[in-house]
Amino acid sequence: IGVRLVGSEMCIRDRYIIFGCISIFSLFNVQCSFLDEKPIDRLVVDNFYTSQKDAQAAVDATYQQLNSIYSRCMYMLCDLTCDGMKNGLGMPNAFLQNLEFLRHTPENTFIRDMWQNNYSGIMKANAAINNIPSVTMNPDLQKRFIAEAKFLRALYYFNLVRFFGDVPLVTQLETIDDAMGPRVAKEQIYEQILSDLTDAESALPYPSEYGTTDIGRATKGAAKILAGKVYLTKGDYSKAKEKLAEVVEQEGAYGYGLHVEYGDNWNLDTEAGKEAVFYIEYKADPLPHNDEMSLTGPKYSLPEPIGVSGSNEADIPTMELNNTFKENDKRKAVNLRTHYTNPVNGKELISSIPLFGKYWQDGLTAIKFCEINMHIIRYSDALLMYAEALNEIGESEKAHQVLNRVRERAFGDSSENYEGLSKDAFRAAVLQERYLEFPIEGHRWFDLVRTGTFIKRMKEHSTYEAKVAEKNKTDIASNIKDYMILMPIPQRELDLNPELTQNPGWS
């Protein structure tokens, strides 16, 4: 099954599923009792890493962790805490309500799961990186496997350092308990991330060099674009521009580009095409499927049942997001949906409120058959980051050209192009364009924090929503504090690790 990720639980730690025929996941689950028994009929540390097949299983296990991070947790922390998403009637979870109203605490289970799932991925990556060099196998494939694991370790640490700031740095040890230790300065974490990405970039293939059984694996282009995002996050715009230019200015060599239609990113025939830089490949049950269809699908807002089992209307867009889209912006109909067809009787139903539409697959009678992929990096992200970096270093004309590529795709022509913006105005335009380009894709909180606009923007959002949607949205402005540009260190981790300290303001 290549690297198709298995498992559909929402942010549950230690859910390990078999890749191919080998169960490696239990190898790293310290709760498993057989680890002390060393049975000869099962895979344990002493008798694993003996073949090329074992090496691939170790890397595939590292990919598997993406599912537990991006299939729920990432949206909850990056979209629900911001101005584009809120809880629908189908989501009574108190921890999610707290995230929406910015009253979350170190006890929040979704914040805890983000920490744990990324460290679980890091430990799996460490195991692959440290053990694959000793395996007798095809040397080129060996280098590629190690590069893939380093790419994933970089991604997992990038998530952690952006959410939590200083975090423990572990690169040699290979179990979840090894996250114990003191916090390391974020600059050292960034050095490790960039080192891993440099190594990964040198050994990873171009997208076209992978076979059809390896769709979704990390590529040279993905490593370069992720490195560009790291530099942008650090505020090193010259290096961000330089790294992103290596891809954008040679996009043909990587096979990248923008789909003519924005919605083709979630069309089964084209979703793995030229705009897909790095993504989670989903298939219908019994293979891993996209559960977000259940969470964004209609239920309470329809005049009668939709005829699709498992549709809960839990994750819904804010009215501000809906109202920010211009009617001639073709992204609006993809992101915000009101019309549905009952797959059983063909009846057309209209929702009383706009709902998220990216992950709704027409014609299904059950959510478990949803095959729509989840994008972690899209090429439009690379273009918008490149435009931002160009603007910051004074290359205004080129910056406008790149930004307008995304803008023209959104409107179908150049009628809404940006022209002659000042540096500050361009900076605001890019941030707004990202708001409209990436709803419920796990970017917004990072974007607002990175640009230093999170506190101000959420106070504005609180006022807006209170006027047009819900009066109690004024609570957001009351709850938000300056220290919320970092998430709290989970209380469970503080209890387990006496060397950890809490982020300022959260104690």
Short mmCIF file of C-alpha atoms in Angstrom, two decimals:
data_model
loop_
_atom_site.label_atom_id
_atom_site.label_comp_id
_atom_site.label_asym_id
_atom_site.label_seq_id
_atom_site.Cartn_x
_atom_site.Cartn_y
_atom_site.Cartn_z
CA ILE A 1 0.00 0.00 0.00
CA GLY A 2 2.97 2.33 -0.36
CA VAL A 3 2.76 5.08 2.22
CA ARG A 4 -0.97 5.28 2.52
CA LEU A 5 -1.55 6.06 6.14
CA VAL A 6 -3.58 3.76 8.28
CA GLY A 7 -5.82 4.63 11.19
CA SER A 8 -8.77 6.95 11.59
CA GLU A 9 -8.92 7.72 15.29
CA MET A 10 -8.81 11.42 16.11
CA CYS A 11 -5.63 12.30 18.00
CA ILE A 12 -5.44 9.11 20.04
CA ARG A 13 -1.91 8.40 21.20
CA ASP A 14 -0.29 5.04 20.44
CA ARG A 15 -2.74 3.87 17.81
CA TYR A 16 -0.41 1.76 15.69
CA ILE A 17 -1.60 0.05 12.53
CA ILE A 18 0.12 -2.46 10.28
CA PHE A 19 1.88 -1.25 7.13
CA GLY A 20 1.98 -4.05 4.59
CA CYS A 21 2.45 -7.28 6.51
CA ILE A 22 4.84 -6.12 9.23
CA SER A 23 3.67 -4.63 12.52
CA ILE A 24 6.40 -2.24 13.52
CA PHE A 25 4.26 0.16 15.46
CA SER A 26 4.05 -1.97 18.58
CA LEU A 27 7.84 -2.07 18.58
CA PHE A 28 7.87 1.54 19.73
CA ASN A 29 4.86 1.38 22.03
CA VAL A 30 6.36 1.14 25.48
CA GLN A 31 3.05 -0.05 26.90
CA CYS A 32 3.30 -3.40 25.08
CA SER A 33 4.08 -6.21 27.52
CA PHE A 34 5.88 -8.48 25.06
CA LEU A 35 8.85 -6.10 24.87
CA ASP A 36 10.15 -7.61 28.09
CA GLU A 37 9.63 -11.18 26.89
CA LYS A 38 11.83 -11.12 23.74
CA PRO A 39 9.75 -13.80 21.98
CA ILE A 40 11.43 -15.22 18.88
CA ASP A 41 8.20 -15.31 16.91
CA ARG A 42 7.62 -11.56 17.05
CA LEU A 43 9.49 -8.47 15.96
CA VAL A 44 11.53 -6.90 18.74
CA VAL A 45 14.48 -4.53 18.74
CA ASP A 46 17.05 -7.32 18.73
CA ASN A 47 15.71 -9.12 15.66
CA PHE A 48 14.41 -6.21 13.61
CA TYR A 49 16.41 -4.18 11.03
CA THR A 50 17.73 -7.25 9.27
CA SER A 51 16.45 -6.57 5.76
CA GLN A 52 15.41 -3.93 3.26
CA LYS A 53 11.81 -4.82 4.03
CA ASP A 54 12.41 -3.98 7.70
CA ALA A 55 13.96 -0.65 6.76
CA GLN A 56 10.94 0.32 4.68
CA ALA A 57 8.58 -0.74 7.46
CA ALA A 58 10.44 1.55 9.87
CA VAL A 59 10.09 4.54 7.53
CA ASP A 60 6.46 3.73 6.79
CA ALA A 61 5.80 3.74 10.53
CA THR A 62 7.19 7.25 10.67
CA TYR A 63 4.81 8.36 7.93
CA GLN A 64 1.91 6.79 9.77
CA GLN A 65 2.21 9.38 12.51
CA LEU A 66 1.07 12.08 10.08
CA ASN A 67 -2.47 10.77 10.34
CA SER A 68 -2.78 11.32 14.08
CA ILE A 69 -1.45 14.87 13.74
CA TYR A 70 -3.15 16.18 10.60
CA SER A 71 -6.44 14.30 10.70
CA ARG A 72 -7.95 16.50 13.39
CA CYS A 73 -5.40 17.94 15.83
CA MET A 74 -3.78 20.36 13.39
CA TYR A 75 -7.09 21.91 12.37
CA MET A 76 -8.20 22.21 15.94
CA LEU A 77 -5.13 24.12 17.02
CA CYS A 78 -4.55 26.13 13.83
CA ASP A 79 -8.06 26.87 12.56
CA LEU A 80 -10.46 26.59 15.49
CA THR A 81 -8.35 29.01 17.55
CA CYS A 82 -8.51 31.59 14.77
CA ASP A 83 -10.94 33.55 12.63
CA GLY A 84 -12.03 30.99 10.04
CA MET A 85 -13.56 28.11 11.97
CA LYS A 86 -15.89 27.44 14.88
CA ASN A 87 -17.70 24.54 16.51
CA GLY A 88 -20.99 23.45 15.03
CA LEU A 89 -23.94 21.94 16.88
CA GLY A 90 -22.40 18.52 16.39
CA MET A 91 -19.40 19.30 18.59
CA PRO A 92 -20.22 19.50 22.32
CA ASN A 93 -16.61 18.72 23.37
CA ALA A 94 -15.63 21.18 26.11
CA PHE A 95 -11.96 21.14 25.16
CA LEU A 96 -12.87 22.23 21.62
CA GLN A 97 -15.22 24.90 22.91
CA ASN A 98 -12.35 26.23 24.98
CA LEU A 99 -10.07 26.38 21.95
CA GLU A 100 -12.67 28.34 19.98
CA PHE A 101 -13.12 30.91 22.74
CA LEU A 102 -9.41 31.03 23.63
CA ARG A 103 -9.89 29.80 27.16
CA HIS A 104 -7.78 26.66 26.72
CA THR A 105 -5.41 25.56 29.48
CA PRO A 106 -2.47 23.14 29.87
CA GLU A 107 -5.07 20.44 30.53
CA ASN A 108 -6.49 20.62 27.00
CA THR A 109 -6.40 17.15 25.49
CA PHE A 110 -5.89 18.36 21.91
CA ILE A 111 -2.82 20.36 22.89
CA ARG A 112 -1.53 17.34 24.79
CA ASP A 113 -2.10 15.10 21.78
CA MET A 114 -0.25 17.51 19.49
CA TRP A 115 2.80 17.29 21.75
CA GLN A 116 2.64 13.52 22.17
CA ASN A 117 1.92 12.63 18.56
CA ASN A 118 4.75 14.74 17.20
CA TYR A 119 7.19 13.26 19.70
CA SER A 120 5.94 9.79 18.83
CA GLY A 121 6.74 10.56 15.20
CA ILE A 122 10.17 11.85 16.16
CA MET A 123 10.98 8.67 18.07
CA LYS A 124 9.99 6.56 15.07
CA ALA A 125 12.12 8.76 12.83
CA ASN A 126 15.06 8.42 15.25
CA ALA A 127 14.70 4.64 15.16
CA ALA A 128 14.78 4.61 11.37
CA ILE A 129 17.66 7.10 11.07
CA ASN A 130 19.80 5.35 13.67
CA ASN A 131 19.24 1.74 12.59
CA ILE A 132 18.81 1.70 8.81
CA PRO A 133 22.54 2.42 8.19
CA SER A 134 23.38 -1.01 9.60
CA VAL A 135 20.98 -2.86 7.26
CA THR A 136 22.50 -4.68 4.28
CA MET A 137 20.41 -3.39 1.36
CA ASN A 138 20.38 -1.38 -1.84
CA PRO A 139 22.60 1.62 -0.94
CA ASP A 140 20.59 4.15 -2.95
CA LEU A 141 17.36 3.04 -1.35
CA GLN A 142 19.05 3.09 2.03
CA LYS A 143 20.00 6.75 1.55
CA ARG A 144 16.49 7.57 0.42
CA PHE A 145 14.85 5.90 3.42
CA ILE A 146 17.10 7.80 5.82
CA ALA A 147 16.35 11.04 3.95
CA GLU A 148 12.60 10.43 4.22
CA ALA A 149 12.89 9.86 7.96
CA LYS A 150 14.93 13.04 8.35
CA PHE A 151 12.32 15.02 6.40
CA LEU A 152 9.60 13.72 8.71
CA ARG A 153 11.62 14.38 11.85
CA ALA A 154 12.15 17.95 10.66
CA LEU A 155 8.43 18.38 10.05
CA TYR A 156 7.52 17.01 13.48
CA TYR A 157 10.02 19.26 15.24
CA PHE A 158 8.83 22.22 13.16
CA ASN A 159 5.32 21.63 14.46
CA LEU A 160 6.55 21.46 18.05
CA VAL A 161 8.78 24.53 17.97
CA ARG A 162 6.06 26.65 16.38
CA PHE A 163 3.42 25.60 18.87
CA PHE A 164 5.50 25.44 22.05
CA GLY A 165 8.75 27.34 21.49
CA ASP A 166 11.66 25.74 23.37
CA VAL A 167 11.17 21.96 23.54
CA PRO A 168 13.28 18.90 24.42
CA LEU A 169 15.61 17.86 21.61
CA VAL A 170 16.21 14.13 21.19
CA THR A 171 17.82 12.60 18.12
CA GLN A 172 19.40 9.38 19.34
CA LEU A 173 16.84 7.73 21.60
CA GLU A 174 13.88 5.86 20.18
CA THR A 175 10.95 5.55 22.57
CA ILE A 176 8.35 8.09 23.63
CA ASP A 177 9.80 8.19 27.17
CA ASP A 178 12.99 9.61 25.76
CA ALA A 179 11.29 12.98 25.25
CA MET A 180 12.20 13.46 28.88
CA GLY A 181 14.79 16.16 29.53
CA PRO A 182 15.02 19.94 29.64
CA ARG A 183 13.73 22.33 27.05
CA VAL A 184 16.28 23.39 24.44
CA ALA A 185 16.37 26.91 22.98
CA LYS A 186 14.23 27.14 19.87
CA GLU A 187 17.19 28.31 17.79
CA GLN A 188 18.87 24.98 18.44
CA ILE A 189 15.68 23.20 17.40
CA TYR A 190 15.63 25.20 14.18
CA GLU A 191 19.27 24.28 13.53
CA GLN A 192 18.35 20.60 13.83
CA ILE A 193 15.35 21.04 11.54
CA LEU A 194 17.40 22.76 8.84
CA SER A 195 20.20 20.21 9.17
CA ASP A 196 17.73 17.38 8.65
CA LEU A 197 16.15 19.13 5.67
CA THR A 198 19.54 19.77 4.08
CA ASP A 199 20.39 16.08 4.38
CA ALA A 200 16.95 15.07 3.14
CA GLU A 201 17.07 17.38 0.14
CA SER A 202 20.36 15.93 -1.08
CA ALA A 203 19.09 12.35 -1.14
CA LEU A 204 15.37 12.60 -1.87
CA PRO A 205 14.11 12.03 -5.44
CA TYR A 206 12.23 14.46 -7.63
CA PRO A 207 8.47 13.74 -7.57
CA SER A 208 8.59 12.11 -11.02
CA GLU A 209 11.21 9.60 -9.87
CA TYR A 210 8.79 7.79 -7.59
CA GLY A 211 6.67 4.93 -8.84
CA THR A 212 2.89 4.69 -8.51
CA THR A 213 3.20 2.52 -5.39
CA ASP A 214 5.11 5.29 -3.61
CA ILE A 215 2.73 8.21 -4.02
CA GLY A 216 2.75 10.61 -1.10
CA ARG A 217 6.36 10.14 -0.03
CA ALA A 218 8.64 13.07 0.70
CA THR A 219 10.46 14.53 -2.30
CA LYS A 220 13.33 16.89 -3.01
CA GLY A 221 10.83 19.65 -3.78
CA ALA A 222 8.96 19.10 -0.52
CA ALA A 223 12.20 19.35 1.47
CA LYS A 224 13.16 22.62 -0.23
CA ILE A 225 9.72 24.17 0.23
CA LEU A 226 9.57 23.12 3.88
CA ALA A 227 13.02 24.64 4.42
CA GLY A 228 11.73 27.84 2.83
CA LYS A 229 8.83 27.86 5.29
CA VAL A 230 11.27 27.38 8.18
CA TYR A 231 13.36 30.36 7.06
CA LEU A 232 10.22 32.45 6.59
CA THR A 233 9.03 31.55 10.09
CA LYS A 234 12.42 32.57 11.48
CA GLY A 235 12.19 35.91 9.66
CA ASP A 236 15.18 35.16 7.45
CA TYR A 237 13.58 36.42 4.27
CA SER A 238 16.71 36.33 2.11
CA LYS A 239 17.28 32.65 2.78
CA ALA A 240 13.56 31.94 2.43
CA LYS A 241 13.57 33.62 -0.98
CA GLU A 242 16.72 31.77 -2.03
CA LYS A 243 15.43 28.35 -1.03
CA LEU A 244 11.94 28.81 -2.44
CA ALA A 245 13.40 30.18 -5.69
CA GLU A 246 15.19 26.88 -6.20
CA VAL A 247 11.77 25.33 -6.73
CA VAL A 248 9.54 28.13 -8.00
CA GLU A 249 11.98 29.32 -10.65
CA GLN A 250 12.43 25.72 -11.83
CA GLU A 251 8.95 24.38 -11.18
CA GLY A 252 8.91 22.42 -14.42
CA ALA A 253 11.78 20.24 -13.21
CA TYR A 254 9.73 19.34 -10.15
CA GLY A 255 6.46 18.94 -12.01
CA TYR A 256 4.78 21.63 -9.90
CA GLY A 257 2.22 24.21 -10.88
CA LEU A 258 -1.26 25.45 -10.08
CA HIS A 259 -4.35 23.59 -11.19
CA VAL A 260 -6.53 25.74 -13.42
CA GLU A 261 -9.39 25.06 -11.03
CA TYR A 262 -8.79 25.49 -7.30
CA GLY A 263 -11.23 22.68 -6.53
CA ASP A 264 -9.10 20.14 -8.40
CA ASN A 265 -6.97 19.89 -5.27
CA TRP A 266 -9.81 17.86 -3.75
CA ASN A 267 -10.96 16.08 -6.90
CA LEU A 268 -10.11 12.37 -6.80
CA ASP A 269 -8.76 12.43 -10.35
CA THR A 270 -6.38 15.36 -9.81
CA GLU A 271 -5.74 15.71 -6.05
CA ALA A 272 -2.30 14.03 -6.29
CA GLY A 273 -1.35 16.17 -9.28
CA LYS A 274 1.02 19.07 -9.85
CA GLU A 275 -0.11 21.14 -6.86
CA ALA A 276 0.30 18.31 -4.33
CA VAL A 277 3.73 18.77 -2.73
CA PHE A 278 3.17 16.65 0.38
CA TYR A 279 -0.08 15.04 1.44
CA ILE A 280 -1.81 12.15 3.16
CA GLU A 281 -3.22 9.63 0.71
CA TYR A 282 -6.65 8.33 1.72
CA LYS A 283 -8.73 5.49 0.32
CA ALA A 284 -12.13 4.00 1.09
CA ASP A 285 -12.75 1.64 4.00
CA PRO A 286 -11.11 -0.76 4.95
CA LEU A 287 -8.08 1.38 4.02
CA PRO A 288 -7.62 4.69 5.86
CA HIS A 289 -10.28 7.20 4.87
CA ASN A 290 -10.76 10.92 5.47
CA ASP A 291 -12.79 11.38 8.64
CA GLU A 292 -13.00 15.14 8.17
CA MET A 293 -15.94 14.52 5.84
CA SER A 294 -17.85 13.41 8.92
CA LEU A 295 -16.90 16.49 10.89
CA THR A 296 -17.65 19.07 8.18
CA GLY A 297 -20.64 17.30 6.66
CA PRO A 298 -24.19 18.70 7.05
CA LYS A 299 -26.70 17.57 9.65
CA TYR A 300 -28.53 20.18 11.72
CA SER A 301 -28.62 22.90 9.07
CA LEU A 302 -30.54 20.81 6.52
CA PRO A 303 -34.36 20.62 6.37
CA GLU A 304 -34.16 16.80 6.37
CA PRO A 305 -31.49 14.08 6.68
CA ILE A 306 -28.86 14.01 3.95
CA GLY A 307 -28.83 10.21 3.62
CA VAL A 308 -25.12 9.87 4.44
CA SER A 309 -24.31 8.00 7.64
CA GLY A 310 -21.80 9.66 9.95
CA SER A 311 -22.33 13.30 8.96
CA ASN A 312 -22.06 15.37 12.16
CA GLU A 313 -21.65 19.08 11.27
CA ALA A 314 -19.01 19.58 13.95
CA ASP A 315 -16.47 21.85 12.20
CA ILE A 316 -18.05 24.86 10.49
CA PRO A 317 -16.79 28.17 9.04
CA THR A 318 -17.19 31.52 10.71
CA MET A 319 -19.43 34.14 9.19
CA GLU A 320 -16.41 36.43 8.83
CA LEU A 321 -14.70 33.91 6.58
CA ASN A 322 -17.87 33.54 4.52
CA ASN A 323 -18.32 37.29 4.19
CA THR A 324 -14.67 37.94 3.34
CA PHE A 325 -14.88 36.00 0.07
CA LYS A 326 -15.92 38.00 -2.96
CA GLU A 327 -18.72 36.35 -4.88
CA ASN A 328 -16.57 36.03 -8.01
CA ASP A 329 -13.80 34.27 -6.09
CA LYS A 330 -14.03 30.67 -7.29
CA ARG A 331 -12.52 29.43 -4.04
CA LYS A 332 -15.68 30.34 -2.17
CA ALA A 333 -17.83 27.60 -3.69
CA VAL A 334 -15.17 25.00 -2.86
CA ASN A 335 -14.53 26.12 0.70
CA LEU A 336 -18.06 27.10 1.66
CA ARG A 337 -20.90 24.89 0.57
CA THR A 338 -24.67 25.17 0.98
CA HIS A 339 -26.11 22.79 -1.66
CA TYR A 340 -26.12 19.01 -1.22
CA THR A 341 -27.65 16.04 -3.00
CA ASN A 342 -29.11 13.11 -1.09
CA PRO A 343 -27.29 10.10 -2.63
CA VAL A 344 -30.23 7.80 -1.89
CA ASN A 345 -33.11 9.66 -3.52
CA GLY A 346 -31.35 12.42 -5.50
CA LYS A 347 -33.15 15.21 -3.66
CA GLU A 348 -31.42 18.60 -3.55
CA LEU A 349 -31.04 20.05 -0.06
CA ILE A 350 -29.91 23.53 0.96
CA SER A 351 -28.12 24.26 4.22
CA SER A 352 -29.27 27.23 6.27
CA ILE A 353 -25.62 28.15 6.92
CA PRO A 354 -22.42 27.78 4.87
CA LEU A 355 -20.43 24.65 5.67
CA PHE A 356 -16.90 23.57 4.75
CA GLY A 357 -16.91 21.81 1.39
CA LYS A 358 -13.34 20.66 0.66
CA TYR A 359 -13.71 17.24 2.20
CA TRP A 360 -17.26 16.44 1.11
CA GLN A 361 -17.35 13.69 -1.51
CA ASP A 362 -20.60 13.58 -3.46
CA GLY A 363 -22.42 10.32 -4.02
CA LEU A 364 -21.34 8.48 -0.87
CA THR A 365 -23.82 6.89 1.49
CA ALA A 366 -21.31 6.55 4.34
CA ILE A 367 -18.44 8.72 5.51
CA LYS A 368 -16.12 5.74 5.74
CA PHE A 369 -15.82 5.67 1.96
CA CYS A 370 -14.32 9.19 1.67
CA GLU A 371 -11.07 9.13 -0.34
CA ILE A 372 -10.24 12.85 -0.48
CA ASN A 373 -6.60 13.50 0.42
CA MET A 374 -5.37 15.93 3.05
CA HIS A 375 -2.72 18.36 1.83
CA ILE A 376 0.12 19.22 4.19
CA ILE A 377 1.98 21.36 1.63
CA ARG A 378 0.41 22.66 -1.58
CA TYR A 379 2.30 24.47 -4.30
CA SER A 380 0.19 27.59 -3.84
CA ASP A 381 1.71 27.74 -0.34
CA ALA A 382 5.18 27.85 -1.90
CA LEU A 383 4.12 30.66 -4.24
CA LEU A 384 2.58 32.77 -1.49
CA MET A 385 5.59 32.29 0.75
CA TYR A 386 7.89 33.21 -2.13
CA ALA A 387 5.87 36.36 -2.81
CA GLU A 388 6.05 37.30 0.87
CA ALA A 389 9.81 36.80 1.02
CA LEU A 390 10.34 38.80 -2.18
CA ASN A 391 8.32 41.68 -0.78
CA GLU A 392 10.27 41.71 2.47
CA ILE A 393 13.62 42.01 0.68
CA GLY A 394 12.40 44.77 -1.63
CA GLU A 395 11.72 42.85 -4.86
CA SER A 396 8.26 44.33 -5.19
CA GLU A 397 7.62 43.85 -8.90
CA LYS A 398 8.48 40.15 -8.81
CA ALA A 399 6.50 39.74 -5.61
CA HIS A 400 3.36 41.12 -7.28
CA GLN A 401 3.80 38.77 -10.25
CA VAL A 402 4.02 35.69 -8.02
CA LEU A 403 1.14 36.71 -5.77
CA ASN A 404 -1.05 37.42 -8.79
CA ARG A 405 -0.58 33.86 -10.07
CA VAL A 406 -2.61 32.66 -7.09
CA ARG A 407 -5.00 35.58 -7.40
CA GLU A 408 -5.67 34.95 -11.10
CA ARG A 409 -6.44 31.28 -10.46
CA ALA A 410 -8.94 32.33 -7.79
CA PHE A 411 -10.83 34.72 -10.07
CA GLY A 412 -10.20 33.15 -13.47
CA ASP A 413 -8.59 36.28 -14.91
CA SER A 414 -6.49 39.31 -13.97
CA SER A 415 -9.43 41.54 -13.04
CA GLU A 416 -8.68 41.31 -9.32
CA ASN A 417 -4.89 41.46 -9.53
CA TYR A 418 -2.87 43.47 -7.02
CA GLU A 419 -0.94 46.44 -8.36
CA GLY A 420 1.48 48.93 -6.84
CA LEU A 421 1.06 47.94 -3.20
CA SER A 422 3.40 49.35 -0.59
CA LYS A 423 5.48 46.86 1.41
CA ASP A 424 3.05 47.02 4.33
CA ALA A 425 -0.02 46.76 2.11
CA PHE A 426 1.50 43.83 0.24
CA ARG A 427 2.27 42.09 3.53
CA ALA A 428 -1.38 42.44 4.54
CA ALA A 429 -2.54 41.27 1.10
CA VAL A 430 -0.50 38.07 1.31
CA LEU A 431 -1.88 37.30 4.76
CA GLN A 432 -5.42 37.87 3.51
CA GLU A 433 -4.79 35.73 0.45
CA ARG A 434 -3.58 32.90 2.68
CA TYR A 435 -6.77 33.26 4.75
CA LEU A 436 -8.87 32.65 1.63
CA GLU A 437 -6.60 30.03 0.06
CA PHE A 438 -6.14 27.68 3.03
CA PRO A 439 -9.30 27.41 5.18
CA ILE A 440 -9.20 24.28 7.35
CA GLU A 441 -5.78 23.27 6.03
CA GLY A 442 -3.88 23.91 9.28
CA HIS A 443 -2.04 27.15 8.45
CA ARG A 444 -3.91 30.08 9.99
CA TRP A 445 -2.62 30.13 13.59
CA PHE A 446 0.94 29.75 12.36
CA ASP A 447 0.44 32.57 9.85
CA LEU A 448 -1.02 35.00 12.37
CA VAL A 449 1.57 34.24 15.03
CA ARG A 450 4.46 34.35 12.55
CA THR A 451 3.40 37.78 11.28
CA GLY A 452 2.79 39.18 14.78
CA THR A 453 -0.89 39.81 14.08
CA PHE A 454 -2.61 37.07 16.10
CA ILE A 455 -3.70 39.15 19.11
CA LYS A 456 -4.94 42.13 17.09
CA ARG A 457 -6.68 39.99 14.46
CA MET A 458 -8.55 37.89 17.01
CA LYS A 459 -9.78 40.96 18.86
CA GLU A 460 -11.08 42.29 15.55
CA HIS A 461 -12.66 38.92 14.79
CA SER A 462 -14.32 38.88 18.20
CA THR A 463 -15.97 42.24 17.52
CA TYR A 464 -17.02 41.24 13.99
CA GLU A 465 -18.59 37.91 14.94
CA ALA A 466 -20.41 39.46 17.89
CA LYS A 467 -22.11 41.86 15.49
CA VAL A 468 -23.03 39.47 12.66
CA ALA A 469 -23.27 36.02 14.25
CA GLU A 470 -23.09 35.38 18.00
CA LYS A 471 -23.04 37.98 20.77
CA ASN A 472 -20.97 35.75 23.05
CA LYS A 473 -18.06 36.03 20.63
CA THR A 474 -17.05 39.11 22.63
CA ASP A 475 -15.61 36.55 25.05
CA ILE A 476 -12.74 35.94 22.64
CA ALA A 477 -11.46 39.49 23.06
CA SER A 478 -11.85 39.18 26.82
CA ASN A 479 -10.02 35.87 26.99
CA ILE A 480 -7.10 36.49 24.67
CA LYS A 481 -3.76 37.35 26.28
CA ASP A 482 -0.43 38.43 24.82
CA TYR A 483 1.25 35.17 25.87
CA MET A 484 -1.09 33.11 23.68
CA ILE A 485 1.37 33.31 20.79
CA LEU A 486 2.60 30.00 22.24
CA MET A 487 0.53 27.03 23.33
CA PRO A 488 0.88 25.85 26.92
CA ILE A 489 3.15 22.93 27.68
CA PRO A 490 0.70 20.08 28.44
CA GLN A 491 0.23 19.57 32.16
CA ARG A 492 0.67 15.83 31.80
CA GLU A 493 4.16 16.38 30.38
CA LEU A 494 5.05 18.74 33.22
CA ASP A 495 3.90 16.14 35.72
CA LEU A 496 5.99 13.41 34.08
CA ASN A 497 9.11 15.45 33.38
CA PRO A 498 10.47 17.50 36.30
CA GLU A 499 12.95 19.23 33.96
CA LEU A 500 10.20 20.85 31.89
CA THR A 501 9.02 24.39 32.59
CA GLN A 502 5.79 26.05 31.54
CA ASN A 503 5.58 28.80 28.92
CA PRO A 504 5.18 32.25 30.51
CA GLY A 505 1.62 33.21 31.38
CA TRP A 506 0.19 29.68 31.37
CA SER A 507 1.04 28.63 34.92
#
